[in-house]
CSV table of C-alpha atoms in Angstrom, one decimal:
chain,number,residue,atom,x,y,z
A,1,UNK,CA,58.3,87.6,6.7
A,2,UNK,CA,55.4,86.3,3.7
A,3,UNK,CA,58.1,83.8,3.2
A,4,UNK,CA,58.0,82.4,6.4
A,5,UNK,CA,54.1,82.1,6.3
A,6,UNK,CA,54.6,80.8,3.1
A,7,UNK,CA,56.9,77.9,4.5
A,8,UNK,CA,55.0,77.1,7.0
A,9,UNK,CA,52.0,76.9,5.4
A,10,UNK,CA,53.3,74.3,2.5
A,11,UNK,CA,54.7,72.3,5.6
A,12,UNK,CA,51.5,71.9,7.5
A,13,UNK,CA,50.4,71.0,3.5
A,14,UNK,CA,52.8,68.4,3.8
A,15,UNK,CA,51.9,67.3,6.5
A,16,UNK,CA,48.2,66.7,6.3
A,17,UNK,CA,49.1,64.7,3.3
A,18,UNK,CA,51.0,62.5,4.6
A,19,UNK,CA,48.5,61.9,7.8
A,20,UNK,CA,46.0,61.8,5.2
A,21,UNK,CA,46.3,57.9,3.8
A,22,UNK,CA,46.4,56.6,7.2
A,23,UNK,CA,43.4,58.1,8.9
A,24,UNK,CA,41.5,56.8,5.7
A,25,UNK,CA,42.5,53.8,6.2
A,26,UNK,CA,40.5,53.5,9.1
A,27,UNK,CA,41.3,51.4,12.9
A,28,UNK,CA,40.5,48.6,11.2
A,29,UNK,CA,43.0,48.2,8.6
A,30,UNK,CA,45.7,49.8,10.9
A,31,UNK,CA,44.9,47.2,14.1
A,32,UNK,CA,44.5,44.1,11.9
A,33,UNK,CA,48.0,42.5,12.0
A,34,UNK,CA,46.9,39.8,9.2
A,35,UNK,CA,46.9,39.9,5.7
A,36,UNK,CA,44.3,37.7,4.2
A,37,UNK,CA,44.4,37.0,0.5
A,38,UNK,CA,42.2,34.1,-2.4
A,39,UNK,CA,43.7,32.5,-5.3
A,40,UNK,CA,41.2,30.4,-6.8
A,41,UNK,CA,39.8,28.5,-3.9
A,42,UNK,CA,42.7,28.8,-1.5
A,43,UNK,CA,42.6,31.3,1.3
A,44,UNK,CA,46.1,32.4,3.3
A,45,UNK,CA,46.9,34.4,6.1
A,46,UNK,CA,50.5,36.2,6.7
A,47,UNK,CA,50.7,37.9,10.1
A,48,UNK,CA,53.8,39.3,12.1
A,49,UNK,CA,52.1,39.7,15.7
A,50,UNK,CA,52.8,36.2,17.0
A,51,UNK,CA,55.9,35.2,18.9
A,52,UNK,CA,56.5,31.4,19.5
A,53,UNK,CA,55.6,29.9,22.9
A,54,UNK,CA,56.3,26.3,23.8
A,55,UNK,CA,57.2,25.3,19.8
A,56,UNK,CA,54.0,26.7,18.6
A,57,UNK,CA,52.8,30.6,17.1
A,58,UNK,CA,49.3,30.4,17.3
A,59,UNK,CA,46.2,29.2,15.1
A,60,UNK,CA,44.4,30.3,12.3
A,61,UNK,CA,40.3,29.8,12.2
A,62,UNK,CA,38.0,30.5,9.2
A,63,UNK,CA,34.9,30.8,9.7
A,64,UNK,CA,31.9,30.5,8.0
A,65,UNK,CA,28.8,32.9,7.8
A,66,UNK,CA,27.2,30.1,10.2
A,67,UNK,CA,30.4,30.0,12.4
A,68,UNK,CA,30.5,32.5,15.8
A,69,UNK,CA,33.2,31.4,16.9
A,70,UNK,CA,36.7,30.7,16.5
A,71,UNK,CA,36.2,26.9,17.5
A,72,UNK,CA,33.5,26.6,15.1
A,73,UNK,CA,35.7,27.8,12.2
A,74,UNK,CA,38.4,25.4,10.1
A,75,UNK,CA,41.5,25.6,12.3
A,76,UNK,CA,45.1,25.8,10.9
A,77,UNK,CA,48.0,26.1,13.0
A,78,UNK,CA,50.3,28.9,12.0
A,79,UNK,CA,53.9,27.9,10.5
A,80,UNK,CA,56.9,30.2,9.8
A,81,UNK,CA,59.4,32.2,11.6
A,82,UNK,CA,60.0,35.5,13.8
A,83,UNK,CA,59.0,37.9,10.6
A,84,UNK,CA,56.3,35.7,9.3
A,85,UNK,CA,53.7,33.3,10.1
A,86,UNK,CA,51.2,31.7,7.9
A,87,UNK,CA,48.3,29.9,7.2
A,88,UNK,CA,46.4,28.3,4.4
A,89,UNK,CA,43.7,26.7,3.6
A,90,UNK,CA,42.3,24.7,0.4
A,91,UNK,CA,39.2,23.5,-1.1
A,92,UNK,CA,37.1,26.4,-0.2
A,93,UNK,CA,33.8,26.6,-1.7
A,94,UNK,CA,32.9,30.0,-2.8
A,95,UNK,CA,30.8,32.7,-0.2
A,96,UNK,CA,32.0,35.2,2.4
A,97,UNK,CA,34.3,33.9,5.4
A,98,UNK,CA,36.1,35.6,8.5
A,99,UNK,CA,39.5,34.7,9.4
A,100,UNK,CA,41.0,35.2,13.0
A,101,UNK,CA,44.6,34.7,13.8
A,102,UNK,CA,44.9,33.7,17.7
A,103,UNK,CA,48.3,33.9,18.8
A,104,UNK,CA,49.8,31.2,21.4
A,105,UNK,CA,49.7,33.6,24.0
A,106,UNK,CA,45.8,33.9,23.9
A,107,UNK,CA,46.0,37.1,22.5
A,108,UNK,CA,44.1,37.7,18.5
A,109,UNK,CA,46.8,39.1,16.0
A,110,UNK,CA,43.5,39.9,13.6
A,111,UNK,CA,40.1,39.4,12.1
A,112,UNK,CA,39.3,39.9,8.4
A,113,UNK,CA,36.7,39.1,5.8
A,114,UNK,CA,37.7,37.5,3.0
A,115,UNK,CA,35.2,36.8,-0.2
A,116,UNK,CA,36.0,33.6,-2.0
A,117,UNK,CA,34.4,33.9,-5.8
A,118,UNK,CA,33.4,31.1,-8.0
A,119,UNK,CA,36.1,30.1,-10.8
A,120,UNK,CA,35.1,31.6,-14.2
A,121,UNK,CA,33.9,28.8,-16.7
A,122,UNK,CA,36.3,28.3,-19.6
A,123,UNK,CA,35.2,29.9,-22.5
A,124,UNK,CA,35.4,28.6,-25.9
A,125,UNK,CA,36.9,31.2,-29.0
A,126,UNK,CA,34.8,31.9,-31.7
A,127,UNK,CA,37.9,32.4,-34.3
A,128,UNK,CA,39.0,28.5,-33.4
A,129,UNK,CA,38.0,26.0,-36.3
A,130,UNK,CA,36.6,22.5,-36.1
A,131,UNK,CA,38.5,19.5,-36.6
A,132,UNK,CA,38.3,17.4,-39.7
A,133,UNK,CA,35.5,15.6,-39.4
A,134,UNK,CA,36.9,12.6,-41.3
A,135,UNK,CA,40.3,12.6,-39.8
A,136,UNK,CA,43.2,12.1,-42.5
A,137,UNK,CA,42.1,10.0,-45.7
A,138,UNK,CA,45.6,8.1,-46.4
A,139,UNK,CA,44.6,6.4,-49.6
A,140,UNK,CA,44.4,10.0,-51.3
A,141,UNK,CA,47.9,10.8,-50.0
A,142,UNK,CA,46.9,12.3,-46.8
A,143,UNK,CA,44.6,14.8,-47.6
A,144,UNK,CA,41.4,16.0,-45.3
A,145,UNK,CA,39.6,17.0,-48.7
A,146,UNK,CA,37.5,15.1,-50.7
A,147,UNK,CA,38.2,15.8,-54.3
A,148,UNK,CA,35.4,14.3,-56.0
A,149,UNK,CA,35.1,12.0,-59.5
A,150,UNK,CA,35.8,14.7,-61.7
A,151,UNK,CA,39.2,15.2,-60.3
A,152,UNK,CA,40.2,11.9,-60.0
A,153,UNK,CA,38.7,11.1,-63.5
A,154,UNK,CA,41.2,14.0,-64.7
A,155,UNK,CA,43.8,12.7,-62.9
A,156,UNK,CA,43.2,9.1,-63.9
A,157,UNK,CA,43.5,10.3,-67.4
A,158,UNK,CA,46.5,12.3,-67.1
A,159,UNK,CA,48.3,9.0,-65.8
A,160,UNK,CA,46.6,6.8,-68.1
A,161,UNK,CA,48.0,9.1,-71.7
A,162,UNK,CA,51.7,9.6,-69.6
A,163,UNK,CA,51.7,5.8,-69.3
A,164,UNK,CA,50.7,5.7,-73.3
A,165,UNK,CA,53.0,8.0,-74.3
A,166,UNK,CA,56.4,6.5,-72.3
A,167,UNK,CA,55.0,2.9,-74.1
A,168,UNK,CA,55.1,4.4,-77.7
A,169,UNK,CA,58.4,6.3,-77.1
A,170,UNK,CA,60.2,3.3,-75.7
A,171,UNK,CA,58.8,1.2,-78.6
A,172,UNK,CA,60.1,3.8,-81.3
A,173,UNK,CA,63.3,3.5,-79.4
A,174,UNK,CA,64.2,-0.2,-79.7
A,175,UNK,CA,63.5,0.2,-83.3
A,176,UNK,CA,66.3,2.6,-84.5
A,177,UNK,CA,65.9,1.8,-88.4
A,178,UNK,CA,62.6,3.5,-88.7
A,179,UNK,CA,61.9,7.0,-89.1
């Protein structure tokens, strides 16, 4: 007999859980047949209520915090098929809007709010490094650094004594009698 209580306890458990997410959800979410959604500053609808009458499903209206009503709002006219219409608008400048979906029957698939945010400025990294500020020097063989006159004195005299020294070795070359 305890586990018969038992069971039926855990399956009234069960099922307040499960009615649970839906009457948090509120009427709202549950009566709205529209699904609303921003990228950047392009707002689209996706609804299922509407059915196609005389070649057309229905239009979508956003509205404005100044607009009251749906012929005051930006008017789209829904595309898609028997699953899916949709709507979509672009260009939209950043603040709170309403969309309503009106079906081609007269009747309203939906109403939601929709917040459209302002796009994030680039930002700049700190690790990046500056560009040369002279570019590429070609007559030093393409390097960005500026060695100064001490290094190219050096070098200059490094040439200057290998250019000395392959002049005396050829010249005790051509001579092969001396010592």
């Amino acid at each position: 007999m305890s586990n018969s209580r038992l069971l039926l306890r855990s399956g009234l458990t069960l099922a307040a859980a499960a009615v649970l997410p839906a009457s948090l959800a509120g009427p709202s979410a549950a009566a709205s047949g529209i699904s609303v959604s921003t990228t950047g500053s392009t707002v689209s609808v996706v609804t299922s209520s509407c059915t196609q009458n005389n070649g057309s499903w229905g239009t979508a209206s956003l509205l404005s915090g100044r607009g009251a009503s749906f012929a005051q709002g930006r008017q789209v006219a829904l595309s898609g098929t028997t699953i899916s219409q949709s709507a979509a608008w672009s260009g939209v400048s950043p603040g709170t809007y309403t969309v309503v979906v009106m079906c081609s029957n007269g009747m309203t698939a939906g109403t939601q709010s929709v917040i459209v945010s302002a796009p994030a400025a680039p930002t700049i990294s700190s690790t990046s490094k500056p560009a040369p500020s002279r570019g590429v020097m070609g007559g030093l063989g393409g390097a960005a650094r500026d060695y100064g006159p001490l290094t190219l004195g050096v070098g200059a005299a490094l040439v200057g004594s290998g250019v000395i020294a392959a002049a005396w070795f050829l010249r005790r070359r051509s001579k092969p009698y001396r010592l």
